[in-house]
Short mmCIF file of the C-alpha atoms (twelve columns), coordinates in Angstrom:
data_MODEL
# 
_entry.id   MODEL 
# 
loop_
_atom_site.group_PDB 
_atom_site.id 
_atom_site.type_symbol 
_atom_site.label_atom_id 
_atom_site.label_alt_id 
_atom_site.label_comp_id 
_atom_site.label_asym_id 
_atom_site.label_seq_id 
_atom_site.Cartn_x 
_atom_site.Cartn_y 
_atom_site.Cartn_z 
_atom_site.pdbx_PDB_model_num 
ATOM 1   C CA . MET A 1   0.000  0.000  0.000  1 
ATOM 2   C CA . THR A 2   1.332  3.437  -0.931 1 
ATOM 3   C CA . LYS A 3   2.074  5.687  2.040  1 
ATOM 4   C CA . VAL A 4   0.329  9.048  1.863  1 
ATOM 5   C CA . ASN A 5   2.157  12.178 3.016  1 
ATOM 6   C CA . THR A 6   -0.049 13.532 5.787  1 
ATOM 7   C CA . LEU A 7   1.400  17.050 5.366  1 
ATOM 8   C CA . TYR A 8   -0.723 17.534 2.280  1 
ATOM 9   C CA . THR A 9   -3.848 15.584 3.232  1 
ATOM 10  C CA . ASN A 10  -4.641 17.057 6.661  1 
ATOM 11  C CA . THR A 11  -6.999 20.025 6.872  1 
ATOM 12  C CA . SER A 12  -4.252 21.964 8.677  1 
ATOM 13  C CA . MET A 13  -0.871 22.745 7.154  1 
ATOM 14  C CA . ILE A 14  2.421  24.433 7.907  1 
ATOM 15  C CA . GLY A 15  2.252  28.048 6.801  1 
ATOM 16  C CA . ILE A 16  3.193  31.696 7.123  1 
ATOM 17  C CA . LYS A 17  0.883  34.657 7.725  1 
ATOM 18  C CA . ILE A 18  2.130  37.998 6.423  1 
ATOM 19  C CA . LEU A 19  1.070  41.253 8.092  1 
ATOM 20  C CA . LEU A 20  1.834  44.942 7.747  1 
ATOM 21  C CA . GLY A 21  1.317  46.322 11.237 1 
ATOM 22  C CA . ASP A 22  -1.918 44.704 12.394 1 
ATOM 23  C CA . ARG A 23  -3.252 44.382 8.858  1 
ATOM 24  C CA . GLU A 24  -3.144 40.817 7.546  1 
ATOM 25  C CA . LEU A 25  -2.040 40.789 3.917  1 
ATOM 26  C CA . GLY A 26  -2.439 37.063 3.297  1 
ATOM 27  C CA . SER A 27  -0.933 33.670 3.985  1 
ATOM 28  C CA . HIS A 28  1.204  31.091 2.258  1 
ATOM 29  C CA . THR A 29  1.270  27.349 2.831  1 
ATOM 30  C CA . ILE A 30  4.626  25.573 3.016  1 
ATOM 31  C CA . GLU A 31  4.611  22.443 0.892  1 
ATOM 32  C CA . LYS A 32  8.316  21.686 0.547  1 
ATOM 33  C CA . ASP A 33  11.295 21.390 2.856  1 
ATOM 34  C CA . THR A 34  12.955 24.670 1.788  1 
ATOM 35  C CA . VAL A 35  11.124 27.921 1.014  1 
ATOM 36  C CA . LEU A 36  12.899 31.097 -0.131 1 
ATOM 37  C CA . ILE A 37  11.613 34.535 0.938  1 
ATOM 38  C CA . GLY A 38  12.621 37.816 -0.681 1 
ATOM 39  C CA . ARG A 39  11.945 40.580 -3.177 1 
ATOM 40  C CA . ALA A 40  12.986 38.684 -6.317 1 
ATOM 41  C CA . PRO A 41  9.998  37.448 -8.349 1 
ATOM 42  C CA . GLU A 42  11.433 33.929 -8.650 1 
ATOM 43  C CA . VAL A 43  11.455 33.158 -4.882 1 
ATOM 44  C CA . ASP A 44  8.730  31.088 -3.226 1 
ATOM 45  C CA . ILE A 45  7.312  33.926 -1.106 1 
ATOM 46  C CA . CYS A 46  7.785  37.236 -2.908 1 
ATOM 47  C CA . ILE A 47  7.453  40.465 -0.886 1 
ATOM 48  C CA . PRO A 48  8.200  43.357 -3.279 1 
ATOM 49  C CA . ASN A 49  9.142  45.762 -0.503 1 
ATOM 50  C CA . LEU A 50  12.273 47.821 -1.173 1 
ATOM 51  C CA . SER A 51  13.538 47.138 2.352  1 
ATOM 52  C CA . VAL A 52  13.513 43.387 1.607  1 
ATOM 53  C CA . SER A 53  16.562 41.865 -0.116 1 
ATOM 54  C CA . ARG A 54  16.138 39.864 -3.299 1 
ATOM 55  C CA . ARG A 55  16.911 36.626 -1.422 1 
ATOM 56  C CA . HIS A 56  16.259 37.728 2.151  1 
ATOM 57  C CA . GLY A 57  15.910 34.433 4.017  1 
ATOM 58  C CA . ARG A 58  14.742 30.850 3.891  1 
ATOM 59  C CA . ILE A 59  12.550 28.517 5.911  1 
ATOM 60  C CA . PHE A 60  13.761 24.933 5.953  1 
ATOM 61  C CA . LYS A 61  13.074 21.631 7.654  1 
ATOM 62  C CA . LYS A 62  15.810 19.577 9.329  1 
ATOM 63  C CA . ASN A 63  15.434 16.479 11.514 1 
ATOM 64  C CA . GLY A 64  11.690 17.034 11.687 1 
ATOM 65  C CA . LYS A 65  12.012 20.640 12.931 1 
ATOM 66  C CA . TRP A 66  11.544 23.948 11.133 1 
ATOM 67  C CA . PHE A 67  14.124 26.740 11.046 1 
ATOM 68  C CA . TYR A 68  14.563 30.220 9.591  1 
ATOM 69  C CA . GLU A 69  17.915 31.460 8.236  1 
ATOM 70  C CA . ASP A 70  18.698 35.020 7.161  1 
ATOM 71  C CA . LEU A 71  20.657 34.943 3.878  1 
ATOM 72  C CA . CYS A 72  22.959 37.901 4.665  1 
ATOM 73  C CA . SER A 73  20.173 40.383 3.856  1 
ATOM 74  C CA . THR A 74  20.837 44.115 3.836  1 
ATOM 75  C CA . ASN A 75  18.363 45.140 6.542  1 
ATOM 76  C CA . GLY A 76  18.367 41.866 8.472  1 
ATOM 77  C CA . THR A 77  15.643 39.817 10.119 1 
ATOM 78  C CA . TYR A 78  14.360 40.608 13.599 1 
ATOM 79  C CA . GLN A 79  12.669 38.557 16.293 1 
ATOM 80  C CA . GLY A 80  11.379 41.135 18.741 1 
ATOM 81  C CA . VAL A 81  14.211 43.682 19.087 1 
ATOM 82  C CA . SER A 82  16.935 41.113 18.396 1 
ATOM 83  C CA . LYS A 83  18.523 40.636 15.012 1 
ATOM 84  C CA . VAL A 84  18.642 36.931 14.103 1 
ATOM 85  C CA . SER A 85  20.644 34.965 11.570 1 
ATOM 86  C CA . LEU A 86  19.280 31.505 12.438 1 
ATOM 87  C CA . CYS A 87  16.417 30.452 14.697 1 
ATOM 88  C CA . GLN A 88  14.111 27.504 15.279 1 
ATOM 89  C CA . LEU A 89  10.454 28.036 14.428 1 
ATOM 90  C CA . SER A 90  7.432  26.961 16.440 1 
ATOM 91  C CA . SER A 91  3.773  27.827 16.047 1 
ATOM 92  C CA . GLY A 92  3.368  31.556 16.743 1 
ATOM 93  C CA . THR A 93  7.008  32.537 16.088 1 
ATOM 94  C CA . GLU A 94  7.005  36.088 14.708 1 
ATOM 95  C CA . LEU A 95  9.755  37.518 12.493 1 
ATOM 96  C CA . VAL A 96  10.093 41.026 11.054 1 
ATOM 97  C CA . ILE A 97  11.396 41.419 7.491  1 
ATOM 98  C CA . GLY A 98  11.427 44.971 6.188  1 
ATOM 99  C CA . ARG A 99  8.101  46.476 7.230  1 
ATOM 100 C CA . CYS A 100 6.289  43.129 7.256  1 
ATOM 101 C CA . ARG A 101 5.613  40.708 10.118 1 
ATOM 102 C CA . LEU A 102 5.771  36.984 9.338  1 
ATOM 103 C CA . ILE A 103 4.020  34.615 11.731 1 
ATOM 104 C CA . PHE A 104 4.833  30.915 11.491 1 
ATOM 105 C CA . SER A 105 1.915  28.515 12.019 1 
ATOM 106 C CA . GLU A 106 1.826  24.734 12.384 1 
ATOM 107 C CA . SER A 107 -1.968 24.578 12.106 1 
ATOM 108 C CA . MET A 108 -2.917 26.799 9.165  1 
ATOM 109 C CA . ASP A 109 -6.267 26.118 7.516  1 
ATOM 110 C CA . LYS A 110 -5.479 24.603 4.124  1 
ATOM 111 C CA . SER A 111 -8.174 26.702 2.465  1 
ATOM 112 C CA . GLY A 112 -6.548 29.901 3.704  1 
ATOM 113 C CA . GLY A 113 -3.147 29.456 2.093  1 
ATOM 114 C CA . SER A 114 -1.820 30.108 -1.366 1 
ATOM 115 C CA . LYS A 115 0.126  27.516 -3.369 1 
ATOM 116 C CA . SER A 116 1.480  30.078 -5.817 1 
ATOM 117 C CA . PRO A 117 4.331  32.526 -5.076 1 
ATOM 118 C CA . TYR A 118 2.926  35.180 -2.742 1 
ATOM 119 C CA . ALA A 119 3.009  38.816 -3.798 1 
ATOM 120 C CA . ILE A 120 1.631  42.069 -2.395 1 
ATOM 121 C CA . ASP A 121 1.260  45.547 -3.875 1 
ATOM 122 C CA . ILE A 122 3.555  47.264 -1.388 1 
ATOM 123 C CA . ARG A 123 3.386  50.588 -3.255 1 
ATOM 124 C CA . LYS A 124 -0.390 50.752 -2.817 1 
ATOM 125 C CA . ILE A 125 -0.120 49.878 0.878  1 
ATOM 126 C CA . LEU A 126 2.581  52.462 1.539  1 
ATOM 127 C CA . GLU A 127 0.544  55.064 -0.313 1 
ATOM 128 C CA . GLU A 128 -2.506 54.327 1.843  1 
ATOM 129 C CA . GLU A 129 -0.557 54.352 5.125  1 
ATOM 130 C CA . GLU A 130 1.988  57.107 4.636  1 
ATOM 131 C CA . GLY A 131 0.646  59.264 1.789  1 
ATOM 132 C CA . GLU A 132 1.971  60.556 -1.493 1 
ATOM 133 C CA . HIS A 133 5.159  62.013 0.032  1 
ATOM 134 C CA . LEU A 134 6.609  58.588 0.859  1 
ATOM 135 C CA . LYS A 135 5.485  57.208 -2.493 1 
ATOM 136 C CA . SER A 136 7.574  59.862 -4.258 1 
ATOM 137 C CA . GLN A 137 10.639 58.811 -2.217 1 
ATOM 138 C CA . ILE A 138 10.472 55.045 -2.805 1 
ATOM 139 C CA . ASP A 139 12.582 54.965 -5.966 1 
ATOM 140 C CA . SER A 140 15.249 57.204 -4.406 1 
ATOM 141 C CA . THR A 141 15.806 55.171 -1.216 1 
ATOM 142 C CA . ILE A 142 17.062 51.574 -1.246 1 
ATOM 143 C CA . LYS A 143 18.240 50.632 -4.737 1 
ATOM 144 C CA . PHE A 144 20.878 48.088 -3.854 1 
ATOM 145 C CA . ASP A 145 21.276 44.999 -1.692 1 
ATOM 146 C CA . LYS A 146 24.634 46.338 -0.488 1 
ATOM 147 C CA . THR A 147 25.508 49.326 1.689  1 
ATOM 148 C CA . ALA A 148 25.252 52.614 -0.184 1 
ATOM 149 C CA . VAL A 149 27.959 55.272 -0.070 1 
ATOM 150 C CA . ILE A 150 27.606 57.753 2.781  1 
ATOM 151 C CA . LYS A 151 27.510 61.420 1.832  1 
ATOM 152 C CA . ILE A 152 29.395 63.610 4.295  1 
ATOM 153 C CA . GLN A 153 28.141 67.163 4.680  1 
ATOM 154 C CA . PRO A 154 31.079 69.374 5.786  1 
ATOM 155 C CA . ARG A 155 30.354 72.065 8.372  1 
ATOM 156 C CA . HIS A 156 32.234 75.364 8.459  1 
ATOM 157 C CA . ASN A 157 31.931 78.695 10.196 1 
ATOM 158 C CA . GLY A 158 31.532 81.990 8.392  1 
ATOM 159 C CA . ASN A 159 35.290 82.223 7.668  1 
ATOM 160 C CA . GLY A 160 35.413 78.817 6.012  1 
ATOM 161 C CA . ASP A 161 37.209 77.215 8.963  1 
ATOM 162 C CA . LYS A 162 36.023 74.305 11.053 1 
ATOM 163 C CA . LYS A 163 33.783 75.389 13.892 1 
ATOM 164 C CA . CYS A 164 35.737 73.640 16.676 1 
ATOM 165 C CA . ARG A 165 38.835 71.559 17.139 1 
ATOM 166 C CA . ALA A 166 37.968 67.922 16.431 1 
ATOM 167 C CA . VAL A 167 38.830 65.401 19.134 1 
ATOM 168 C CA . ALA A 168 37.563 62.279 17.364 1 
ATOM 169 C CA . TYR A 169 36.076 61.193 14.075 1 
ATOM 170 C CA . LEU A 170 33.360 58.854 12.851 1 
ATOM 171 C CA . GLU A 171 34.495 56.468 10.127 1 
ATOM 172 C CA . CYS A 172 32.331 54.452 7.740  1 
ATOM 173 C CA . SER A 173 33.657 50.884 7.734  1 
ATOM 174 C CA . ASP A 174 33.034 50.402 3.987  1 
ATOM 175 C CA . THR A 175 34.161 53.679 2.426  1 
ATOM 176 C CA . LYS A 176 36.538 54.971 5.138  1 
ATOM 177 C CA . ASP A 177 34.858 58.371 4.811  1 
ATOM 178 C CA . LYS A 178 35.366 60.416 7.975  1 
ATOM 179 C CA . VAL A 179 33.439 63.136 9.754  1 
ATOM 180 C CA . ASP A 180 35.037 65.100 12.600 1 
ATOM 181 C CA . ILE A 181 33.357 65.135 15.999 1 
ATOM 182 C CA . GLU A 182 33.424 68.588 17.559 1 
ATOM 183 C CA . GLU A 183 31.611 70.243 20.440 1 
ATOM 184 C CA . GLY A 184 27.939 70.279 19.569 1 
ATOM 185 C CA . GLU A 185 25.707 67.789 17.772 1 
ATOM 186 C CA . ILE A 186 25.984 65.583 14.696 1 
ATOM 187 C CA . PHE A 187 22.848 64.043 13.217 1 
ATOM 188 C CA . ILE A 188 22.762 60.783 11.238 1 
ATOM 189 C CA . GLY A 189 19.823 60.183 8.890  1 
ATOM 190 C CA . LYS A 190 18.478 60.873 5.433  1 
ATOM 191 C CA . ASP A 191 17.536 64.523 5.990  1 
ATOM 192 C CA . GLU A 192 19.628 66.931 3.900  1 
ATOM 193 C CA . GLY A 193 20.635 68.762 7.077  1 
ATOM 194 C CA . CYS A 194 22.311 65.683 8.605  1 
ATOM 195 C CA . ARG A 195 26.106 65.729 8.567  1 
ATOM 196 C CA . VAL A 196 26.107 61.971 7.933  1 
ATOM 197 C CA . ARG A 197 23.480 61.082 5.363  1 
ATOM 198 C CA . ILE A 198 22.317 57.485 4.968  1 
ATOM 199 C CA . ASN A 199 19.490 56.116 2.855  1 
ATOM 200 C CA . GLY A 200 16.914 53.392 3.356  1 
ATOM 201 C CA . LEU A 201 13.145 53.055 3.423  1 
ATOM 202 C CA . LEU A 202 13.194 52.525 7.201  1 
ATOM 203 C CA . ILE A 203 15.861 55.125 8.018  1 
ATOM 204 C CA . GLY A 204 14.482 58.213 9.756  1 
ATOM 205 C CA . SER A 205 15.073 61.814 8.741  1 
ATOM 206 C CA . ARG A 206 17.136 62.098 11.938 1 
ATOM 207 C CA . HIS A 207 17.806 58.529 13.047 1 
ATOM 208 C CA . ALA A 208 20.566 59.114 15.604 1 
ATOM 209 C CA . LYS A 209 22.509 61.919 17.225 1 
ATOM 210 C CA . ILE A 210 26.122 62.144 18.368 1 
ATOM 211 C CA . SER A 211 26.866 64.932 20.837 1 
ATOM 212 C CA . TYR A 212 30.100 66.108 22.460 1 
ATOM 213 C CA . ASP A 213 29.925 68.260 25.597 1 
ATOM 214 C CA . GLY A 214 33.659 68.748 26.037 1 
ATOM 215 C CA . GLN A 215 34.010 65.631 28.201 1 
ATOM 216 C CA . ASN A 216 31.940 62.777 26.744 1 
ATOM 217 C CA . ILE A 217 30.911 61.759 23.252 1 
ATOM 218 C CA . ILE A 218 27.390 60.362 23.435 1 
ATOM 219 C CA . ILE A 219 25.244 58.640 20.814 1 
ATOM 220 C CA . THR A 220 21.460 58.829 21.181 1 
ATOM 221 C CA . ALA A 221 18.970 56.750 19.184 1 
ATOM 222 C CA . LEU A 222 16.174 58.953 17.842 1 
ATOM 223 C CA . LYS A 223 14.354 56.070 16.116 1 
ATOM 224 C CA . SER A 224 13.759 52.582 17.511 1 
ATOM 225 C CA . PHE A 225 13.726 50.683 14.198 1 
ATOM 226 C CA . PRO A 226 16.041 49.788 12.637 1 
ATOM 227 C CA . ALA A 227 17.770 49.649 15.998 1 
ATOM 228 C CA . VAL A 228 20.875 51.696 16.792 1 
ATOM 229 C CA . SER A 229 23.421 49.377 18.372 1 
ATOM 230 C CA . VAL A 230 26.909 49.835 19.807 1 
ATOM 231 C CA . ASN A 231 29.240 46.820 19.704 1 
ATOM 232 C CA . GLY A 232 26.257 44.628 18.814 1 
ATOM 233 C CA . VAL A 233 24.013 45.794 21.700 1 
ATOM 234 C CA . LYS A 234 20.863 47.839 21.051 1 
ATOM 235 C CA . ILE A 235 21.020 51.215 22.810 1 
ATOM 236 C CA . THR A 236 18.931 54.279 23.470 1 
ATOM 237 C CA . GLU A 237 21.941 56.293 24.661 1 
ATOM 238 C CA . ARG A 238 25.595 55.399 25.217 1 
ATOM 239 C CA . VAL A 239 28.920 57.108 25.950 1 
ATOM 240 C CA . LEU A 240 31.281 56.173 23.124 1 
ATOM 241 C CA . LYS A 241 34.837 54.954 23.518 1 
ATOM 242 C CA . SER A 242 37.627 54.597 20.993 1 
ATOM 243 C CA . ASP A 243 37.050 51.786 18.466 1 
ATOM 244 C CA . ASP A 244 33.390 51.330 19.415 1 
ATOM 245 C CA . TYR A 245 31.390 50.367 16.340 1 
ATOM 246 C CA . ILE A 246 27.870 51.589 15.627 1 
ATOM 247 C CA . ASP A 247 25.313 49.726 13.506 1 
ATOM 248 C CA . ILE A 248 22.230 51.375 11.996 1 
ATOM 249 C CA . GLY A 249 20.413 49.089 9.562  1 
ATOM 250 C CA . SER A 250 22.995 47.977 7.002  1 
ATOM 251 C CA . TYR A 251 25.446 50.752 7.926  1 
ATOM 252 C CA . ARG A 252 28.410 50.379 10.245 1 
ATOM 253 C CA . PHE A 253 30.542 53.193 11.686 1 
ATOM 254 C CA . ARG A 254 33.538 53.225 14.001 1 
ATOM 255 C CA . ILE A 255 34.560 55.951 16.433 1 
ATOM 256 C CA . ARG A 256 38.238 56.782 16.606 1 
ATOM 257 C CA . PHE A 257 40.028 59.438 18.667 1 
ATOM 258 C CA . TYR A 258 42.789 61.660 17.318 1 
ATOM 259 C CA . LYS A 259 46.171 61.088 18.954 1 
# 
C-alpha cells in the first residue's frame, strides 16, 4: 500500500501569515522542505518591498524541525528587538522582514493558504498608510542589496574654517569616509541637514545623534527601528569609547580618537 504524506492531506498545514502592522495581507502554505523569501519574483514567497533583499531568508526543515535562516540580507531579520541569523520556528514565532511581520503557524487552515508565489502591492499599501510624500521617495531610497555610499556634509563657520577643534572622528567601515566630531551635535539620517546622510526606506530623517559636551561623546537613538546598536548591543543612549562600532540598519561606523 502506498504511504500518503499527511502534510498535504490534513486540513491543517504548515504556513506563514504575512502582516503589515496589524493588517493581515495574506498567507502562504509551506509544501516543501525549503522555502525562499525575498523581493525577487522567482522566490517562493515574494514580498516586493524595497527594504527586503532579493533573497532575504529561507525557511527549511531539518530532523523534523523547522528553522529560519537570514541569507545575509541588507536590513536583516528581527525577532522582537533582536537581530537573528538563524532560529528555530514553532507555532506563533514572529519575524520582522522589512516592514512586514511573518508569523509561522503549524496549524494553518489549508483553504486559507496560497500555493502560488505570494506577492503584495507594497506601493499601494505604503501610499494608503503614509501618503503621497513617501510614495515619491520610494525609488530614491534603497536601490541596492549592499551598503550605499555615505555622503558627508562638511560644516564650516563663516570664515570657512572648522567650527571647533575635532577630538575624534566617525568612520564608515566600507568607504573609510570620515566626519570630525566637535563640540555640539551631529545628526545621522536621510535629511539633507544631517552631517552623515544614509538612505533606506526605514531610516528616519534624523535617526541618531552624536553629541560632544567637552568631556563625553554620546550617541542617542532617535528612532527605535532599525535599531541603533553599539558593539552589537541595542542602545537608546551610550557614551562612546575609541574603536566602538555603531550599527544602523545595514550601515556600520567606528569611532576613533585623534592622537
